[in-house]
CSV table of C-alpha atoms and ligand atoms in Angstrom, one decimal:
chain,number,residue,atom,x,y,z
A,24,UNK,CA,-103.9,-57.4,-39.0
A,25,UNK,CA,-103.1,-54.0,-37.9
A,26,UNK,CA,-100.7,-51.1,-38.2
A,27,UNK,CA,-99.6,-49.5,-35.5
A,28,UNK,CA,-99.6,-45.6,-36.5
A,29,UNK,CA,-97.0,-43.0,-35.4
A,30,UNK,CA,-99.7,-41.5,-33.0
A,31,UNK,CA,-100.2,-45.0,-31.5
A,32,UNK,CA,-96.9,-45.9,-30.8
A,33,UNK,CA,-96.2,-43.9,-27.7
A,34,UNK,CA,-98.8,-45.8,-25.8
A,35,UNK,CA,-97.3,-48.9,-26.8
A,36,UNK,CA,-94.1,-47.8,-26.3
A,37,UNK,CA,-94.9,-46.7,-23.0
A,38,UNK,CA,-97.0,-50.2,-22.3
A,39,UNK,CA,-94.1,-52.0,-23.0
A,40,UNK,CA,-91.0,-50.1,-21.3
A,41,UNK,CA,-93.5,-50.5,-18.0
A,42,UNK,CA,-94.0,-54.0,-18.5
A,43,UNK,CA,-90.0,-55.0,-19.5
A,44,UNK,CA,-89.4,-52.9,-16.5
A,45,UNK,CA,-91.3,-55.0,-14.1
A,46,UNK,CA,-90.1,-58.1,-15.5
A,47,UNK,CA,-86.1,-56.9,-14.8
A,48,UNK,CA,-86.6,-56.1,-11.9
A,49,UNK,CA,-88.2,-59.7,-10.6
A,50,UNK,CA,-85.4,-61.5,-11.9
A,51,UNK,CA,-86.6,-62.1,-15.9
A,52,UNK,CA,-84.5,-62.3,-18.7
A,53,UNK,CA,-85.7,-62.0,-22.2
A,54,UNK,CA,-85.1,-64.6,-24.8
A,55,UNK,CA,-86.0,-64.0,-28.5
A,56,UNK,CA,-87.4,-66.4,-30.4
A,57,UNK,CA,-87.9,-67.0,-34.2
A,58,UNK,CA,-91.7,-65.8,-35.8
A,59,UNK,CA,-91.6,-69.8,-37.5
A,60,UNK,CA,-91.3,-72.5,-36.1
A,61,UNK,CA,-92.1,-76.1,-37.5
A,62,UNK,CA,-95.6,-77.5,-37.5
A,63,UNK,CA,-95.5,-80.3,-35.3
A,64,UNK,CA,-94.4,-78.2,-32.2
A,65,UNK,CA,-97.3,-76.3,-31.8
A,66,UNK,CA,-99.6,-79.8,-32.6
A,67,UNK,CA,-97.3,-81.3,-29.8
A,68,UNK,CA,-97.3,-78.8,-27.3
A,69,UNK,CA,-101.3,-76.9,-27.6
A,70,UNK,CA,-102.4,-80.1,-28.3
A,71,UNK,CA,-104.3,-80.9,-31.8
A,72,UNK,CA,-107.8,-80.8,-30.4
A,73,UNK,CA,-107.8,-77.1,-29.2
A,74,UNK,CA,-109.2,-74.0,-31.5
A,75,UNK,CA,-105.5,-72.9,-32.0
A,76,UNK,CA,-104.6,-76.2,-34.0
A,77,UNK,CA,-107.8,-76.9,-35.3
A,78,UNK,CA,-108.6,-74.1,-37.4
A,79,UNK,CA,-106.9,-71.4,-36.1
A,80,UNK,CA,-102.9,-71.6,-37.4
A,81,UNK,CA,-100.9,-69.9,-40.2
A,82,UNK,CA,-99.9,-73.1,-41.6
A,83,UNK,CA,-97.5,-73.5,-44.9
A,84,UNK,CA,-95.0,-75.7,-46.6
A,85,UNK,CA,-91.8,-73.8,-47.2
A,86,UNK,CA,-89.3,-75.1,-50.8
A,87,UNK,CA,-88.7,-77.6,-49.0
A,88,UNK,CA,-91.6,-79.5,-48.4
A,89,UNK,CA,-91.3,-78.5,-44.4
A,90,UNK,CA,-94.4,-77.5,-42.9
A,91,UNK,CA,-94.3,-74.2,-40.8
A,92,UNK,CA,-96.8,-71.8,-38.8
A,93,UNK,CA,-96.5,-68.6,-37.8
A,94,UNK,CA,-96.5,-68.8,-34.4
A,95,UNK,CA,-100.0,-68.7,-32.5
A,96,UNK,CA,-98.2,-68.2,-28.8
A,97,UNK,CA,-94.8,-67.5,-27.1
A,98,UNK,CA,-94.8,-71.0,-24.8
A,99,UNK,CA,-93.7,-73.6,-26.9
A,100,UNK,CA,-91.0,-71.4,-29.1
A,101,UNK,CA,-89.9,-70.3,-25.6
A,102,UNK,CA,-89.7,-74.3,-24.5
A,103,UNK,CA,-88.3,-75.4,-27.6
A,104,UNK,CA,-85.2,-72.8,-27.7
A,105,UNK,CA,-85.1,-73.9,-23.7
A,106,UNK,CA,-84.6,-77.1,-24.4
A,107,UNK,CA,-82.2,-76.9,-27.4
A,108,UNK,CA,-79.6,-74.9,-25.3
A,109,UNK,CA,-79.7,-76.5,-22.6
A,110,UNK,CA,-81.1,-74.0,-20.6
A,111,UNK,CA,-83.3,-76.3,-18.6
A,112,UNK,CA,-80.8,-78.6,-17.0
A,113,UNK,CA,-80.7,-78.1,-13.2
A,114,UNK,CA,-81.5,-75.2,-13.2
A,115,UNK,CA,-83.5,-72.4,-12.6
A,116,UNK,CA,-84.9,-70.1,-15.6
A,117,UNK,CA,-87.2,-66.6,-15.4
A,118,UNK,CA,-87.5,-65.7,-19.1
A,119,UNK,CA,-90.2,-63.4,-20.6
A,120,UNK,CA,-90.8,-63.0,-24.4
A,121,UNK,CA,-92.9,-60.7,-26.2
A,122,UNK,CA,-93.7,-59.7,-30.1
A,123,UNK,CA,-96.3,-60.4,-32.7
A,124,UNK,CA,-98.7,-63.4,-32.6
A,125,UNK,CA,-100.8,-65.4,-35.5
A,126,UNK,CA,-104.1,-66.7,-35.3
A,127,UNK,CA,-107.0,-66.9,-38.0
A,128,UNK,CA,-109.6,-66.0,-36.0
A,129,UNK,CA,-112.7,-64.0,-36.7
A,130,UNK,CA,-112.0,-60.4,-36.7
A,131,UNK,CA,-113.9,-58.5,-34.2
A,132,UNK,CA,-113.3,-56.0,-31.6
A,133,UNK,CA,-110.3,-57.6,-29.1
A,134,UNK,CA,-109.8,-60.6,-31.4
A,135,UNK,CA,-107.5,-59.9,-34.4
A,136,UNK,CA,-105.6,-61.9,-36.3
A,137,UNK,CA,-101.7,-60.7,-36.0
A,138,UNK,CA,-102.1,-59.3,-31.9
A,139,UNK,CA,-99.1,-59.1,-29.9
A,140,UNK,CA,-98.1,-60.7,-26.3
A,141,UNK,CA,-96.0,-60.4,-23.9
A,142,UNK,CA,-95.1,-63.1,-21.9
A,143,UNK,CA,-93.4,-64.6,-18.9
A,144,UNK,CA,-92.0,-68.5,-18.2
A,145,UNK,CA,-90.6,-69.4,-14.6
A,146,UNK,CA,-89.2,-73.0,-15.1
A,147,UNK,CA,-87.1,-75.4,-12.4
A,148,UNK,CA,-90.1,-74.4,-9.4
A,149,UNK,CA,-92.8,-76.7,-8.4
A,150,UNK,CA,-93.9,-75.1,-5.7
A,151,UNK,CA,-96.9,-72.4,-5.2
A,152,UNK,CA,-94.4,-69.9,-4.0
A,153,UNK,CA,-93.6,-69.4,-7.5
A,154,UNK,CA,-97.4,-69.4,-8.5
A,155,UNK,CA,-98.1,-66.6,-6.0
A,156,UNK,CA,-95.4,-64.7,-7.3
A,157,UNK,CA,-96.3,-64.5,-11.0
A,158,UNK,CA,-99.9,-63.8,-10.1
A,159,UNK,CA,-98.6,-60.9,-7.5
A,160,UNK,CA,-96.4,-59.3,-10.2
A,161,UNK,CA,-99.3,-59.2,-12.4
A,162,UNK,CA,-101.1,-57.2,-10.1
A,163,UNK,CA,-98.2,-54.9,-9.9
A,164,UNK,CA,-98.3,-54.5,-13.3
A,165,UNK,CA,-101.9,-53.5,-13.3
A,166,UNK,CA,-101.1,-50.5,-10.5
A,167,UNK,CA,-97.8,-49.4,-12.4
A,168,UNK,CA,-99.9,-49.3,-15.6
A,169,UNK,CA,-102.6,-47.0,-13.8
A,170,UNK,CA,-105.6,-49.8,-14.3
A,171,UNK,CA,-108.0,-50.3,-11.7
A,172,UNK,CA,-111.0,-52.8,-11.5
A,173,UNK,CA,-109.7,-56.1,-13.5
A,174,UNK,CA,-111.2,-59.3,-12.0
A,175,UNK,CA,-108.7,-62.0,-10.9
A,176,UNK,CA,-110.1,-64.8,-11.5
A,177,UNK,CA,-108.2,-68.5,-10.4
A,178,UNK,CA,-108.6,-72.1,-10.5
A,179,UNK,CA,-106.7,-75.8,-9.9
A,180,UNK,CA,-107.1,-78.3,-12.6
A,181,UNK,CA,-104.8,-80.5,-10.5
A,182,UNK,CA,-102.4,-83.1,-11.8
A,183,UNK,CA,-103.5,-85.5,-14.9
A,184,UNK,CA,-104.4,-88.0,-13.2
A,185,UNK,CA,-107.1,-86.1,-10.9
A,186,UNK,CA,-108.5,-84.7,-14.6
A,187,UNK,CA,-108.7,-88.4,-16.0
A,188,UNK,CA,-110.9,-89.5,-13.1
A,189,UNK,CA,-112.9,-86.0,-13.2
A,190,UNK,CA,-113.0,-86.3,-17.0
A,191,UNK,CA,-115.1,-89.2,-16.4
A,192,UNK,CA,-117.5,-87.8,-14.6
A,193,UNK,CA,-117.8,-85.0,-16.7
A,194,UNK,CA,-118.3,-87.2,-20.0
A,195,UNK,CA,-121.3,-89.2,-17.6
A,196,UNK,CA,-122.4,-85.8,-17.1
A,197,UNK,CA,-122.2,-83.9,-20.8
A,198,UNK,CA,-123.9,-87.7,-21.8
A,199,UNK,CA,-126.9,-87.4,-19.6
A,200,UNK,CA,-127.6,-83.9,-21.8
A,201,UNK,CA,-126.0,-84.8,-25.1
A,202,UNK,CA,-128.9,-82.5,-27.0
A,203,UNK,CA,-127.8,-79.9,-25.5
A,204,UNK,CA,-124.3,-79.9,-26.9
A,205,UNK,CA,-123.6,-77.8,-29.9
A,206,UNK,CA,-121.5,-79.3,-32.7
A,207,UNK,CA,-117.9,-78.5,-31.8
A,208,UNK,CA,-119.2,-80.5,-28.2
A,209,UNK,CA,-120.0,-83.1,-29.6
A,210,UNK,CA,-116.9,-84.0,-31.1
A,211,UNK,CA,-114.9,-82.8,-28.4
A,212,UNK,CA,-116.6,-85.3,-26.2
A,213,UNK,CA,-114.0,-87.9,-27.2
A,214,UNK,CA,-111.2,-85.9,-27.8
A,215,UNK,CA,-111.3,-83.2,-25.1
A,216,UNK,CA,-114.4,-82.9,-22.6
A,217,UNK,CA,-112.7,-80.2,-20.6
A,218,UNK,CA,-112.3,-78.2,-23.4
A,219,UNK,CA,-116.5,-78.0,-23.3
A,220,UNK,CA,-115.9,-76.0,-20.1
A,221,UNK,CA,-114.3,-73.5,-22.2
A,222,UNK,CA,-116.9,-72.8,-24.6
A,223,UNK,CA,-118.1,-69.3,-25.8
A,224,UNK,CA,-121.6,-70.6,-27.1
A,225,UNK,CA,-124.1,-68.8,-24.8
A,226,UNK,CA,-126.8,-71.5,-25.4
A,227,UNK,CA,-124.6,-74.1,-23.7
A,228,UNK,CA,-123.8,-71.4,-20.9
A,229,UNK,CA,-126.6,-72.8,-18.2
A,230,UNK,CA,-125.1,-76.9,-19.0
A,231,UNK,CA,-121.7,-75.9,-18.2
A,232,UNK,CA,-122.8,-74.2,-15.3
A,233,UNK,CA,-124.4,-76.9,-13.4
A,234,UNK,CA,-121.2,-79.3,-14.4
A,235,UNK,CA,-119.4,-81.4,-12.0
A,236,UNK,CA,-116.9,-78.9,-10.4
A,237,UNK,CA,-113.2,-80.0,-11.1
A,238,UNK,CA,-112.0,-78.7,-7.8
A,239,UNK,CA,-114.3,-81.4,-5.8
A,240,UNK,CA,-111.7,-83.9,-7.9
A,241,UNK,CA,-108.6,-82.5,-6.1
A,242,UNK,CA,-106.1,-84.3,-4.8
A,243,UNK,CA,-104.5,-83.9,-1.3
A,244,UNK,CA,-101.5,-82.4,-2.7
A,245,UNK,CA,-103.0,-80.1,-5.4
A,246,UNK,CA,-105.5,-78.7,-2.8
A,247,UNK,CA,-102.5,-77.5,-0.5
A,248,UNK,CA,-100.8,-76.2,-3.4
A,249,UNK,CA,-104.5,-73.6,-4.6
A,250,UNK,CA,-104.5,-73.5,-0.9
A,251,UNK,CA,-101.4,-71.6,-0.3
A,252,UNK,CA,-102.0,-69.3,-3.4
A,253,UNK,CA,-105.0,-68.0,-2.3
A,254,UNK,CA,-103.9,-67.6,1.3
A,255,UNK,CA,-100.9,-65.5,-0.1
A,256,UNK,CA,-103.0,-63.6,-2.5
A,257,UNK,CA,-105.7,-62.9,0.6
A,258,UNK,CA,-102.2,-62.0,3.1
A,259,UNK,CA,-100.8,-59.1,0.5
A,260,UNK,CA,-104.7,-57.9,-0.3
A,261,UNK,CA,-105.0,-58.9,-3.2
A,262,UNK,CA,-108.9,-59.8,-4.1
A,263,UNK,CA,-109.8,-62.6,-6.6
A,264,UNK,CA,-112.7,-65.0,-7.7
A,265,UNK,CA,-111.9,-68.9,-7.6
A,266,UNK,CA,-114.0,-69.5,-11.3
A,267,UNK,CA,-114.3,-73.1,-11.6
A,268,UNK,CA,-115.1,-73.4,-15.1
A,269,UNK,CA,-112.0,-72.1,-15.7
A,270,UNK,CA,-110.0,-74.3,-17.9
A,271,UNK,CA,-107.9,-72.5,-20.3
A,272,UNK,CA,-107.7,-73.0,-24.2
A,273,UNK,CA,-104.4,-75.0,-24.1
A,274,UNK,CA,-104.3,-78.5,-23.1
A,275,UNK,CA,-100.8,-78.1,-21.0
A,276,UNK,CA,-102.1,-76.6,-17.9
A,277,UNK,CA,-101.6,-78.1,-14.8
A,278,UNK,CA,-102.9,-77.2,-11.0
A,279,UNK,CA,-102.9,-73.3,-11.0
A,280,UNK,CA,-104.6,-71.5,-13.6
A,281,UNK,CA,-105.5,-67.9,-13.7
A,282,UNK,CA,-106.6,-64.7,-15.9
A,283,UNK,CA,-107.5,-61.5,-15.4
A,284,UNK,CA,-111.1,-60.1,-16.8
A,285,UNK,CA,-112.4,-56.4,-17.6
A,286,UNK,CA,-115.9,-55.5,-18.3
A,287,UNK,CA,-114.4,-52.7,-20.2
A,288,UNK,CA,-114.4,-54.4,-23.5
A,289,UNK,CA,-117.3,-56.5,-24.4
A,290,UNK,CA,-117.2,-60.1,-25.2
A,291,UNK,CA,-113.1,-60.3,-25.4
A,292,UNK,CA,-112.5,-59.3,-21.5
A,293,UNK,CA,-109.5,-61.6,-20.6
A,294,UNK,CA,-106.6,-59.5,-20.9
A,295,UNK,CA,-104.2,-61.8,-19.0
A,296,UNK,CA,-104.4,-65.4,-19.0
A,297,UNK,CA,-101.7,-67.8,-17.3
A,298,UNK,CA,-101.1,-71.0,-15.4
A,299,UNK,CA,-98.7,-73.5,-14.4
A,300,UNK,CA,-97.9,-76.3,-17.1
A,301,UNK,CA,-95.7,-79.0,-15.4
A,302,UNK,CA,-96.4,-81.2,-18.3
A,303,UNK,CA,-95.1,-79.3,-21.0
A,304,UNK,CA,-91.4,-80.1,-21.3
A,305,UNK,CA,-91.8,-84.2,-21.2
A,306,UNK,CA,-94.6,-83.4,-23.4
A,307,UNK,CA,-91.8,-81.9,-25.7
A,308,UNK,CA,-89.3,-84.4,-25.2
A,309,UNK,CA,-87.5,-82.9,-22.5
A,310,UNK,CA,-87.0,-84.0,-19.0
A,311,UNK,CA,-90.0,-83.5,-16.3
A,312,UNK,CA,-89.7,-79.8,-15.3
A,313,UNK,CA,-92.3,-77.7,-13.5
A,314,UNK,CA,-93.1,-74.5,-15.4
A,315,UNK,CA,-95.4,-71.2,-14.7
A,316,UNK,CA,-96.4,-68.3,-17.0
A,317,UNK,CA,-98.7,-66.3,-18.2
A,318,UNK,CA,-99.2,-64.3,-21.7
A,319,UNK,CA,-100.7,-60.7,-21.3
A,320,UNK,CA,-102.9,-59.8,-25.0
A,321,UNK,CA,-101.4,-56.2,-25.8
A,322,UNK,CA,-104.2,-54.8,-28.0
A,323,UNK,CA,-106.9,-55.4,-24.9
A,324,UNK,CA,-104.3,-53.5,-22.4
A,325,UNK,CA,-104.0,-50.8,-25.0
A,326,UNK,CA,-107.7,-50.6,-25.3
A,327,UNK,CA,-108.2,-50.8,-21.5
A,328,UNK,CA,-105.7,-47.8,-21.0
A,329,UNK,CA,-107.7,-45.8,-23.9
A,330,UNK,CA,-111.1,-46.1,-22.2
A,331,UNK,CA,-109.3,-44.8,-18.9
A,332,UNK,CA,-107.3,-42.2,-20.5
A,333,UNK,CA,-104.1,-43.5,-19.6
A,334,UNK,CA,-102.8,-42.3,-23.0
A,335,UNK,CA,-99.2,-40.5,-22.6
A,336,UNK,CA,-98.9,-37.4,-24.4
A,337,UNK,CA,-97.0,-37.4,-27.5
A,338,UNK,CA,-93.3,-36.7,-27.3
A,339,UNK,CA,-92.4,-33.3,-28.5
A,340,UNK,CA,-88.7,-32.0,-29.6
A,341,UNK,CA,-87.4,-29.4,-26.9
A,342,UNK,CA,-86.6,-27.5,-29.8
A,343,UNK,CA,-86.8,-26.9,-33.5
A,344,UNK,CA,-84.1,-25.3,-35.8
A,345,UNK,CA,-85.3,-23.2,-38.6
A,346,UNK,CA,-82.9,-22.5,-41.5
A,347,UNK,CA,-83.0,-19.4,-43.8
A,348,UNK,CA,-81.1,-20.0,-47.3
A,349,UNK,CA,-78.6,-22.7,-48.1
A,350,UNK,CA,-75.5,-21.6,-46.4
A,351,UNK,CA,-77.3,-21.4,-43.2
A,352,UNK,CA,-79.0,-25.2,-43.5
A,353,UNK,CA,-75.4,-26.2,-44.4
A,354,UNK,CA,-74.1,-25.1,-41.1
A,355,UNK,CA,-77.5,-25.4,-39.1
A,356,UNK,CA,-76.7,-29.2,-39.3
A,357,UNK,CA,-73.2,-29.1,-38.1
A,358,UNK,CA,-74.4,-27.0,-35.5
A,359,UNK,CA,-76.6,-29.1,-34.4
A,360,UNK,CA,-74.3,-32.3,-34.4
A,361,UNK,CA,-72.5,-29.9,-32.1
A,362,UNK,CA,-75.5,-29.7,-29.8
A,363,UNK,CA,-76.4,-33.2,-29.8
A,364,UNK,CA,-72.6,-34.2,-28.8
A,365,UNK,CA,-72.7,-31.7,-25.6
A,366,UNK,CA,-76.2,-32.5,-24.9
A,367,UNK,CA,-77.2,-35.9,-25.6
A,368,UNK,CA,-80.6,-35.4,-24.0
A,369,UNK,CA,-81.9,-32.3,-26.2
A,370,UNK,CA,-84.2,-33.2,-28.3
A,371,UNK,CA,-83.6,-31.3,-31.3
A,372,UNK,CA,-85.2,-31.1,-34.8
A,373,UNK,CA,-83.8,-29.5,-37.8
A,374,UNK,CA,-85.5,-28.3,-40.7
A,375,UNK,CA,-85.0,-29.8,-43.4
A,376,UNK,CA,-86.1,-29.5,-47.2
A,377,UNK,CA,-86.2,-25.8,-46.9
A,378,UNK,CA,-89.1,-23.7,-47.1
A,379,UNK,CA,-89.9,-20.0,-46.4
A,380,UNK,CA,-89.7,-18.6,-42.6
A,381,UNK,CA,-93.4,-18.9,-42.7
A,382,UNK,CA,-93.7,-22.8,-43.4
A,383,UNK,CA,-90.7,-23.4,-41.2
A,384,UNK,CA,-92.1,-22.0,-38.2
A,385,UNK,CA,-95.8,-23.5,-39.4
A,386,UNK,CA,-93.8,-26.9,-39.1
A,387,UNK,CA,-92.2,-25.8,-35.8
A,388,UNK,CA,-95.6,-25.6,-33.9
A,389,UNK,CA,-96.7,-28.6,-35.5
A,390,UNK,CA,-93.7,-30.7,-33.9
A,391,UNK,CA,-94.6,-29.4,-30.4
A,392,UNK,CA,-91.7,-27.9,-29.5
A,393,UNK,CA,-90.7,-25.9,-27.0
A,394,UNK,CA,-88.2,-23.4,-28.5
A,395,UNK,CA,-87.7,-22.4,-32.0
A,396,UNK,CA,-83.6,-21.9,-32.5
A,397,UNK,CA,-83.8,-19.6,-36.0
A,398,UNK,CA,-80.5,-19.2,-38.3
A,399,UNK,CA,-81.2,-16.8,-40.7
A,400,UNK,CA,-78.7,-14.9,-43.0
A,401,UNK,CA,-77.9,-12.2,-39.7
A,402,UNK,CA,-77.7,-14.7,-37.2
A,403,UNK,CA,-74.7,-16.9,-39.8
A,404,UNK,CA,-72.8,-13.7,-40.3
A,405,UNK,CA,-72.7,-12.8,-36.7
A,406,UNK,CA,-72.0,-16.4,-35.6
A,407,UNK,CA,-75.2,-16.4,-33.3
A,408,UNK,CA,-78.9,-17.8,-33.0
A,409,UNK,CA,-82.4,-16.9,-32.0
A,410,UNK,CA,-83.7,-18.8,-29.3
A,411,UNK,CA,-87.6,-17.7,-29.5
A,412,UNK,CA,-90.3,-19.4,-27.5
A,413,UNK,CA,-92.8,-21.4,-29.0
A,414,UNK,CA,-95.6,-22.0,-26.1
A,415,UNK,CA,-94.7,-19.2,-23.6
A,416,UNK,CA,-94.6,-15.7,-23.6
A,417,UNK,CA,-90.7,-15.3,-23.1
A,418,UNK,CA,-88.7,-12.5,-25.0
A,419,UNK,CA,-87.0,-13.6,-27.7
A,420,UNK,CA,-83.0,-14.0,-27.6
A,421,UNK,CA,-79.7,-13.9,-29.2
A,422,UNK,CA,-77.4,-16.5,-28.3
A,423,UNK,CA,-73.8,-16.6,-29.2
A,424,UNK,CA,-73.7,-20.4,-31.4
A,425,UNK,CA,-70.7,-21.2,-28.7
A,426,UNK,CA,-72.7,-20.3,-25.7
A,427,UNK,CA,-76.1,-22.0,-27.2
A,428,UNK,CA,-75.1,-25.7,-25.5
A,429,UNK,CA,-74.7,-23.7,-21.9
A,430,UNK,CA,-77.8,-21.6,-23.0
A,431,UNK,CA,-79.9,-25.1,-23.4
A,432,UNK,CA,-79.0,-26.7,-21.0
A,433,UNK,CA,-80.1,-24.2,-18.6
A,434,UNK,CA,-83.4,-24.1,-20.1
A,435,UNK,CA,-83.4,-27.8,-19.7
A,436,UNK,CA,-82.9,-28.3,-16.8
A,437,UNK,CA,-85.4,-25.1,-15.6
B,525,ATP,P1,-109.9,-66.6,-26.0
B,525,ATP,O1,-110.6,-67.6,-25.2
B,525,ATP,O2,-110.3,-65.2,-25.9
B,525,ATP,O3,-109.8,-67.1,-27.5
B,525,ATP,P2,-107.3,-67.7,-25.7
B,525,ATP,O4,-107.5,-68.8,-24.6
B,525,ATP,O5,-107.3,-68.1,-27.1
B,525,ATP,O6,-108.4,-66.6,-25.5
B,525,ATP,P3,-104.6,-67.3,-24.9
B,525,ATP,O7,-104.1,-68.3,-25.9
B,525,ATP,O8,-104.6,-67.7,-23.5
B,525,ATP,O9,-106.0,-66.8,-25.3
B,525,ATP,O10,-103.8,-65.9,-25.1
B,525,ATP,C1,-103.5,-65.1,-24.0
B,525,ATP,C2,-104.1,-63.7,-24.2
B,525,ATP,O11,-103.7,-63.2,-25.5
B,525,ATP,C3,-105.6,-63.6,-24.2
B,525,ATP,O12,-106.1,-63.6,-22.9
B,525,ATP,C4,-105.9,-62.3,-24.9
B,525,ATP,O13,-105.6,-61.2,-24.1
B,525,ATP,C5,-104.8,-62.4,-26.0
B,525,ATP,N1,-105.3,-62.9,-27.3
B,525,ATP,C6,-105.5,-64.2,-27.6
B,525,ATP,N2,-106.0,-64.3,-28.8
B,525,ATP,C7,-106.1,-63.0,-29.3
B,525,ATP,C8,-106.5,-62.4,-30.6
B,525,ATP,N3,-106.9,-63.2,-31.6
B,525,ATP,N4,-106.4,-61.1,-30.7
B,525,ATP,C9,-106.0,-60.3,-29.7
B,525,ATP,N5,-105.6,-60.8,-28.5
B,525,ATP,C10,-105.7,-62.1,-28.3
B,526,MG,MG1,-108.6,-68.2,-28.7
């Protein structure tokens, strides 16, 4: 688990005002959602044979005896607030989410174990149009964001009943080579044979390959419904890689199925991942509702902007007020109340905790700023301020302290 430093936070901040930009203007609405939630909704919703449920959850009992977890994902918080306000009845929903996520992984490089998402849900829309339209706002994130080169890569896993009769054959299959399988496999055999698809062990890497292929399994109706997203994605330009080994970690995907890859960072290159999950709210105890979304990992984008240099400098104060001797730090804060009412965009520091002219104006050039506004002893007993600059070789000037707003403001807006 990480902090996130001072000199990190612009990058995030700037990560996340682009993304809950996008999101507004496509029609999302954010809905929070508690860190907790109970137990049982994340076995009922990810499913208990998947890595998240199996070994990978913050799992306690509160006083009461209740059984918690911090949560490993947005979706099913996101489903279950849905579905206790009602917000699923006939109706249309575009909600995103976003903050801190829990998983006990295996620290490494792009795999921690508090990370953060961001995420989308489009619920009430079974069509593909909707499915084209989450994919192509991801892309637009990418090219607001400044990244280049991330892989698209897409798949269908088709309706449940088109996996139960392709499960089949892929259990014949995994059979046929059973000593091949490594442990976890094996015992997902049983339970959850297409989770075997999804498996990191590079010893089982040439088996999976030559699997069955789940999109040979499609339906009529499911084929139409990959077909139209990729013609869409090919119509607005937008390149991509049908992967067909792509299965996703949570058992509540249905049809489309998507991430997007970089081979900027190793092993842990999915930086997107996403799909339609039509099966979720019944799962839940809702009513049947079709449901798209996708959950973007924030530590990989924030790595992937760092290798391109997409880092936004850090923000500076326009100006920083030094203060000689108590009577002048007295009224260099009033002052500067004064300035911050006429001028609500000046950024403005004051020095405080005193400190001779020379660590004042040391601290000054440390903050970055632009202009240095000095009240010494002279400046308070003739009601004025020095305006010197910082960065640039401007003269230094006195300002009258009832002219300084109109004096700023100027500079400002140079
Ligand atoms: P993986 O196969 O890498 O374990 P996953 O299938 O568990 O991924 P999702 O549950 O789909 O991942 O989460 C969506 C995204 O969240 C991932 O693509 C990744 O960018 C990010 N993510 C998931 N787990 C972690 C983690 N432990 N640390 C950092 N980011 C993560
Ligand atoms: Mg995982």
């Amino acid at each position: 688990m990480h902090d996130i430093l001072p000199d990190q936070s612009p990058l995030w901040q700037h990560l996340e005002e682009t993304v809950r930009n996008l999101f507004q203007r496509y029609g999302y609405r954010e809905i929070r959602t508690p860190i907790l939630e109970m137990t049982e909704l994340f076995k009922r919703s990810i499913g208990e044979v998947t890595d998240i449920v199996e070994k990978e959850m913050y799992t306690f009992e509160d006083r009461n005896g209740d059984s918690l977890t911090l949560r490993p994902e947005g979706t099913a918080g996101c489903v279950r607030a849905c579905m206790e306000h009602g917000l699923l009845h006939n109706q249309v929903q575009r909600l995103w989410y976003q903050g801190p996520m829990f998983r006990h992984e295996r620290p490494q490089k792009g795999r921690y174990r508090q990370f953060h998402q961001i995420g989308l849900e489009a619920f009430g829309m079974p069509g593909p149009d909707i499915d084209l339209e989450v994919i192509l706002l991801t892309a637009r994130l990418w090219h607001e964001l400044g990244i280049e080169g991330l892989e698209l890569q897409i798949n269908s896993l088709g309706t449940a009943e088109e996996r139960r009769t392709y499960r089949e054959e892929l259990v014949a299959y995994l059979r046929r080579h059973e000593e091949q399988l490594d442990e976890d496999s094996r015992r997902r055999l049983e339970s959850n044979p297409l989770r075997i698809l999804d498996s990191k062990n590079p010893e089982m890497a040439e088996l999976i390959a030559a699997a069955p292929s789940l999109m040979e399994y499609l339906g009529e109706t499911s084929r139409e419904h990959f077909e139209m997203i990729t013609r869409g994605l090919a119509a607005a330009g937008q390149e991509y890689v049908v992967n067909p080994r792509l299965v996703r970690g949570l058992d509540y995907y249905s049809r489309t199925v998507f991430e997007w890859v970089t081979d900027r960072l190793g092993a842990q290159g999915t930086v997107c991942a996403g799909g339609r999950f039509d099966g979720l709210v019944e799962q839940l105890g809702g009513r049947p509702t079709p449901a798209v979304g996708f959950a973007i990992g924030l530590e990989r984008i924030i790595a992937v902007l760092e290798t391109l240099d997409r880092v936004p400098p850090a923000p500076a104060p326009d100006a920083y007020m030094v203060v000689m001797g108590e009577a002048a730090a007295e009224h260099g804060l009033v002052l500067a109340e004064r300035l911050r009412h006429a001028l609500p965009q000046l950024k403005l520091q004051v020095n405080c905790g005193g400190g001779s002219f020379k660590a004042q104006f040391k601290r000054a050039d440390r903050s970055g700023a632009r202009l240095a506004l000095i009240l010494g002893e002279d400046e308070l007993a003739n009601n004025r301020v020095s305006v010197k600059w910082l960065r640039e070789a401007r003269d230094q000037e006195t300002v009258g302290q009832e002219q300084l707003a109109d004096h700023l403001q100027s500079i400002l807006g140079e």
